[in-house]
Amino acid sequence: MRVVGVCYLLFLLPVDSIIAQVDTFEFDTPSQQQRFRNLSNELRCPQCQNANLTGSTGGIAEDLRREVHRMIMEGMTDGEIRQFMFERYGDFIFYRPRLRAETVLLWFGPLIFLVIGSIVAYSILRRARRISVADSTLNSADQMRLQKILEQERS
C-alpha cells in the first residue's frame, strides 16, 4: 500500500511543475479575456521563434503576456498594443507582418518567383518545340541525300 502511495506522489510531481508554469490573469469582462487570447495567439515569441505567446514557456513570452494583460487592463486598443509590440520587436513579432516596403518581398515573393518560373518554363518548352519541329523537317538537299542512301540500300 505504501508503494502505491509513493508511486502516486511521484506521478503527481511533474504535474505540479507544469501547473506552476501556467499564467493566470484576471479580467473584468469576457471580451478582455478574448482580446488577450487573440493577441497572445497572433504575437510570436521572440525567443522561441516558431511559437506564439500562448504556446511558449520562455521567459520573454511570460513577460510579454503580462505586458499584454497590463495594456488591456489599462484600456489600450488592440491596434495600440500591436503598435507597441512592433516598435519594440519589429515585424518579427507578428505571424503576419504588416505590408510595408520592407516586407513586400515576404508577402509577394512566392508569387513573383512563381510567375518568373512559369515564364522560364514556357520559354524553354517553346524553344524545345521549335527545335524539334525544325529537326523533323528535311530541306531539299537532305531529302536528296536520303533518297540516294535508300536507293543504295535497295540495290
PDB file of C-alpha atoms in Angstrom:
ATOM      1  CA  MET A   1       0.000   0.000   0.000  1.00  0.00           C
ATOM      2  CA  ARG A   2       2.857   2.386   0.814  1.00  0.00           C
ATOM      3  CA  VAL A   3       4.470   1.631  -2.552  1.00  0.00           C
ATOM      4  CA  VAL A   4       1.270   2.659  -4.329  1.00  0.00           C
ATOM      5  CA  GLY A   5       1.132   5.897  -2.335  1.00  0.00           C
ATOM      6  CA  VAL A   6       4.773   6.723  -3.117  1.00  0.00           C
ATOM      7  CA  CYS A   7       4.216   5.977  -6.833  1.00  0.00           C
ATOM      8  CA  TYR A   8       1.136   8.173  -6.773  1.00  0.00           C
ATOM      9  CA  LEU A   9       3.104  11.090  -5.251  1.00  0.00           C
ATOM     10  CA  LEU A  10       5.941  10.635  -7.749  1.00  0.00           C
ATOM     11  CA  PHE A  11       3.398  10.672 -10.552  1.00  0.00           C
ATOM     12  CA  LEU A  12       1.975  13.997  -9.338  1.00  0.00           C
ATOM     13  CA  LEU A  13       5.325  15.802  -9.010  1.00  0.00           C
ATOM     14  CA  PRO A  14       5.767  16.579 -12.721  1.00  0.00           C
ATOM     15  CA  VAL A  15       2.173  17.812 -12.919  1.00  0.00           C
ATOM     16  CA  ASP A  16       2.826  20.384 -10.190  1.00  0.00           C
ATOM     17  CA  SER A  17       5.794  21.801 -12.087  1.00  0.00           C
ATOM     18  CA  ILE A  18       3.704  22.068 -15.253  1.00  0.00           C
ATOM     19  CA  ILE A  19       0.837  23.745 -13.444  1.00  0.00           C
ATOM     20  CA  ALA A  20       3.241  26.270 -11.912  1.00  0.00           C
ATOM     21  CA  GLN A  21       4.211  27.486 -15.415  1.00  0.00           C
ATOM     22  CA  VAL A  22       0.685  28.430 -16.439  1.00  0.00           C
ATOM     23  CA  ASP A  23      -0.136  32.122 -16.196  1.00  0.00           C
ATOM     24  CA  THR A  24      -3.497  33.067 -14.763  1.00  0.00           C
ATOM     25  CA  PHE A  25      -4.800  36.521 -15.421  1.00  0.00           C
ATOM     26  CA  GLU A  26      -7.904  38.163 -14.036  1.00  0.00           C
ATOM     27  CA  PHE A  27     -10.088  40.169 -16.412  1.00  0.00           C
ATOM     28  CA  ASP A  28     -13.027  42.455 -15.785  1.00  0.00           C
ATOM     29  CA  THR A  29     -15.013  41.288 -18.802  1.00  0.00           C
ATOM     30  CA  PRO A  30     -15.059  38.228 -21.071  1.00  0.00           C
ATOM     31  CA  SER A  31     -14.277  40.488 -24.047  1.00  0.00           C
ATOM     32  CA  GLN A  32     -10.984  41.490 -22.405  1.00  0.00           C
ATOM     33  CA  GLN A  33     -10.144  37.840 -21.906  1.00  0.00           C
ATOM     34  CA  GLN A  34     -10.970  37.108 -25.563  1.00  0.00           C
ATOM     35  CA  ARG A  35      -8.814  40.029 -26.716  1.00  0.00           C
ATOM     36  CA  PHE A  36      -5.952  38.701 -24.600  1.00  0.00           C
ATOM     37  CA  ARG A  37      -6.300  35.243 -26.154  1.00  0.00           C
ATOM     38  CA  ASN A  38      -6.440  36.659 -29.685  1.00  0.00           C
ATOM     39  CA  LEU A  39      -3.385  38.863 -29.174  1.00  0.00           C
ATOM     40  CA  SER A  40      -1.438  36.085 -27.455  1.00  0.00           C
ATOM     41  CA  ASN A  41      -2.209  33.756 -30.362  1.00  0.00           C
ATOM     42  CA  GLU A  42      -1.211  36.232 -33.078  1.00  0.00           C
ATOM     43  CA  LEU A  43       2.010  37.506 -31.478  1.00  0.00           C
ATOM     44  CA  ARG A  44       5.166  35.408 -31.890  1.00  0.00           C
ATOM     45  CA  CYS A  45       7.571  34.689 -29.054  1.00  0.00           C
ATOM     46  CA  PRO A  46      10.901  36.397 -29.881  1.00  0.00           C
ATOM     47  CA  GLN A  47      12.826  33.703 -28.023  1.00  0.00           C
ATOM     48  CA  CYS A  48      11.109  30.581 -29.387  1.00  0.00           C
ATOM     49  CA  GLN A  49      10.780  31.931 -32.949  1.00  0.00           C
ATOM     50  CA  ASN A  50       8.077  29.496 -34.044  1.00  0.00           C
ATOM     51  CA  ALA A  51       5.636  29.604 -31.152  1.00  0.00           C
ATOM     52  CA  ASN A  52       3.027  32.166 -30.257  1.00  0.00           C
ATOM     53  CA  LEU A  53       2.884  33.764 -26.826  1.00  0.00           C
ATOM     54  CA  THR A  54       0.179  31.330 -25.738  1.00  0.00           C
ATOM     55  CA  GLY A  55       2.174  28.213 -26.588  1.00  0.00           C
ATOM     56  CA  SER A  56       5.575  29.385 -25.387  1.00  0.00           C
ATOM     57  CA  THR A  57       7.050  28.742 -21.953  1.00  0.00           C
ATOM     58  CA  GLY A  58      10.009  31.072 -22.500  1.00  0.00           C
ATOM     59  CA  GLY A  59      10.724  33.849 -20.065  1.00  0.00           C
ATOM     60  CA  ILE A  60      10.227  36.545 -22.690  1.00  0.00           C
ATOM     61  CA  ALA A  61       6.823  35.103 -23.606  1.00  0.00           C
ATOM     62  CA  GLU A  62       5.770  35.219 -19.961  1.00  0.00           C
ATOM     63  CA  ASP A  63       6.859  38.864 -19.736  1.00  0.00           C
ATOM     64  CA  LEU A  64       5.027  39.726 -22.944  1.00  0.00           C
ATOM     65  CA  ARG A  65       1.836  38.013 -21.756  1.00  0.00           C
ATOM     66  CA  ARG A  66       1.995  40.092 -18.575  1.00  0.00           C
ATOM     67  CA  GLU A  67       2.619  43.208 -20.667  1.00  0.00           C
ATOM     68  CA  VAL A  68      -0.346  42.470 -22.955  1.00  0.00           C
ATOM     69  CA  HIS A  69      -2.545  41.852 -19.885  1.00  0.00           C
ATOM     70  CA  ARG A  70      -1.423  45.146 -18.323  1.00  0.00           C
ATOM     71  CA  MET A  71      -2.122  47.103 -21.510  1.00  0.00           C
ATOM     72  CA  ILE A  72      -5.581  45.535 -21.916  1.00  0.00           C
ATOM     73  CA  MET A  73      -6.433  46.364 -18.318  1.00  0.00           C
ATOM     74  CA  GLU A  74      -5.242  49.964 -18.889  1.00  0.00           C
ATOM     75  CA  GLY A  75      -7.755  50.258 -21.729  1.00  0.00           C
ATOM     76  CA  MET A  76      -5.392  50.240 -24.702  1.00  0.00           C
ATOM     77  CA  THR A  77      -6.847  49.115 -28.029  1.00  0.00           C
ATOM     78  CA  ASP A  78      -5.577  46.092 -29.940  1.00  0.00           C
ATOM     79  CA  GLY A  79      -4.046  48.433 -32.513  1.00  0.00           C
ATOM     80  CA  GLU A  80      -2.133  50.329 -29.836  1.00  0.00           C
ATOM     81  CA  ILE A  81      -0.870  47.067 -28.336  1.00  0.00           C
ATOM     82  CA  ARG A  82       0.246  45.809 -31.758  1.00  0.00           C
ATOM     83  CA  GLN A  83       1.984  49.132 -32.438  1.00  0.00           C
ATOM     84  CA  PHE A  84       3.792  48.935 -29.077  1.00  0.00           C
ATOM     85  CA  MET A  85       4.973  45.409 -29.855  1.00  0.00           C
ATOM     86  CA  PHE A  86       6.023  46.445 -33.376  1.00  0.00           C
ATOM     87  CA  GLU A  87       8.057  49.392 -32.070  1.00  0.00           C
ATOM     88  CA  ARG A  88       9.755  47.142 -29.550  1.00  0.00           C
ATOM     89  CA  TYR A  89      10.343  43.965 -31.621  1.00  0.00           C
ATOM     90  CA  GLY A  90       9.734  44.901 -35.264  1.00  0.00           C
ATOM     91  CA  ASP A  91       7.854  42.838 -37.840  1.00  0.00           C
ATOM     92  CA  PHE A  92       9.230  39.596 -36.386  1.00  0.00           C
ATOM     93  CA  ILE A  93       6.709  39.728 -33.532  1.00  0.00           C
ATOM     94  CA  PHE A  94       3.814  39.189 -35.964  1.00  0.00           C
ATOM     95  CA  TYR A  95       2.993  35.901 -37.636  1.00  0.00           C
ATOM     96  CA  ARG A  96       1.510  38.001 -40.444  1.00  0.00           C
ATOM     97  CA  PRO A  97       3.824  41.013 -40.813  1.00  0.00           C
ATOM     98  CA  ARG A  98       2.387  44.308 -41.947  1.00  0.00           C
ATOM     99  CA  LEU A  99       2.532  45.136 -45.651  1.00  0.00           C
ATOM    100  CA  ARG A 100       5.338  47.678 -45.911  1.00  0.00           C
ATOM    101  CA  ALA A 101       8.219  48.373 -48.280  1.00  0.00           C
ATOM    102  CA  GLU A 102      10.483  46.109 -46.193  1.00  0.00           C
ATOM    103  CA  THR A 103       8.030  43.195 -46.272  1.00  0.00           C
ATOM    104  CA  VAL A 104       6.856  43.337 -49.908  1.00  0.00           C
ATOM    105  CA  LEU A 105       9.205  40.516 -50.911  1.00  0.00           C
ATOM    106  CA  LEU A 106       7.990  38.462 -47.961  1.00  0.00           C
ATOM    107  CA  TRP A 107       4.360  38.876 -48.985  1.00  0.00           C
ATOM    108  CA  PHE A 108       4.682  38.726 -52.775  1.00  0.00           C
ATOM    109  CA  GLY A 109       7.991  36.873 -53.201  1.00  0.00           C
ATOM    110  CA  PRO A 110       6.408  33.441 -53.720  1.00  0.00           C
ATOM    111  CA  LEU A 111       4.038  34.865 -56.341  1.00  0.00           C
ATOM    112  CA  ILE A 112       6.901  36.678 -58.100  1.00  0.00           C
ATOM    113  CA  PHE A 113       9.009  33.509 -58.169  1.00  0.00           C
ATOM    114  CA  LEU A 114       6.045  31.514 -59.474  1.00  0.00           C
ATOM    115  CA  VAL A 115       5.498  33.984 -62.328  1.00  0.00           C
ATOM    116  CA  ILE A 116       9.218  34.064 -63.192  1.00  0.00           C
ATOM    117  CA  GLY A 117       9.391  30.250 -63.073  1.00  0.00           C
ATOM    118  CA  SER A 118       6.322  29.970 -65.320  1.00  0.00           C
ATOM    119  CA  ILE A 119       7.830  32.375 -67.869  1.00  0.00           C
ATOM    120  CA  VAL A 120      11.126  30.458 -67.889  1.00  0.00           C
ATOM    121  CA  ALA A 121       9.357  27.087 -68.224  1.00  0.00           C
ATOM    122  CA  TYR A 122       7.160  28.417 -71.048  1.00  0.00           C
ATOM    123  CA  SER A 123      10.146  29.801 -72.961  1.00  0.00           C
ATOM    124  CA  ILE A 124      12.084  26.529 -72.559  1.00  0.00           C
ATOM    125  CA  LEU A 125       9.123  24.480 -73.804  1.00  0.00           C
ATOM    126  CA  ARG A 126       8.517  26.842 -76.721  1.00  0.00           C
ATOM    127  CA  ARG A 127      12.182  26.728 -77.738  1.00  0.00           C
ATOM    128  CA  ALA A 128      12.254  22.923 -77.428  1.00  0.00           C
ATOM    129  CA  ARG A 129       9.126  22.651 -79.596  1.00  0.00           C
ATOM    130  CA  ARG A 130      10.599  24.970 -82.224  1.00  0.00           C
ATOM    131  CA  ILE A 131      13.851  22.985 -82.313  1.00  0.00           C
ATOM    132  CA  SER A 132      12.048  19.632 -82.563  1.00  0.00           C
ATOM    133  CA  VAL A 133       9.875  20.905 -85.443  1.00  0.00           C
ATOM    134  CA  ALA A 134      12.947  22.289 -87.239  1.00  0.00           C
ATOM    135  CA  ASP A 135      14.799  18.984 -86.762  1.00  0.00           C
ATOM    136  CA  SER A 136      11.911  16.891 -88.084  1.00  0.00           C
ATOM    137  CA  THR A 137      11.620  18.691 -91.430  1.00  0.00           C
ATOM    138  CA  LEU A 138      14.254  17.996 -94.089  1.00  0.00           C
ATOM    139  CA  ASN A 139      15.412  20.525 -96.609  1.00  0.00           C
ATOM    140  CA  SER A 140      15.727  19.532-100.276  1.00  0.00           C
ATOM    141  CA  ALA A 141      19.452  18.698-100.062  1.00  0.00           C
ATOM    142  CA  ASP A 142      18.841  16.400 -97.091  1.00  0.00           C
ATOM    143  CA  GLN A 143      15.901  14.760 -98.893  1.00  0.00           C
ATOM    144  CA  MET A 144      18.064  14.050-101.980  1.00  0.00           C
ATOM    145  CA  ARG A 145      20.827  12.568 -99.794  1.00  0.00           C
ATOM    146  CA  LEU A 146      18.278  10.387 -98.026  1.00  0.00           C
ATOM    147  CA  GLN A 147      16.894   9.207-101.371  1.00  0.00           C
ATOM    148  CA  LYS A 148      20.406   8.214-102.525  1.00  0.00           C
ATOM    149  CA  ILE A 149      21.031   6.286 -99.294  1.00  0.00           C
ATOM    150  CA  LEU A 150      17.705   4.470 -99.615  1.00  0.00           C
ATOM    151  CA  GLU A 151      18.396   3.593-103.275  1.00  0.00           C
ATOM    152  CA  GLN A 152      21.816   2.225-102.326  1.00  0.00           C
ATOM    153  CA  GLU A 153      20.220   0.110 -99.595  1.00  0.00           C
ATOM    154  CA  ARG A 154      17.667  -1.343-102.000  1.00  0.00           C
ATOM    155  CA  SER A 155      20.243  -2.327-104.571  1.00  0.00           C
TER     156      SER A 155
END
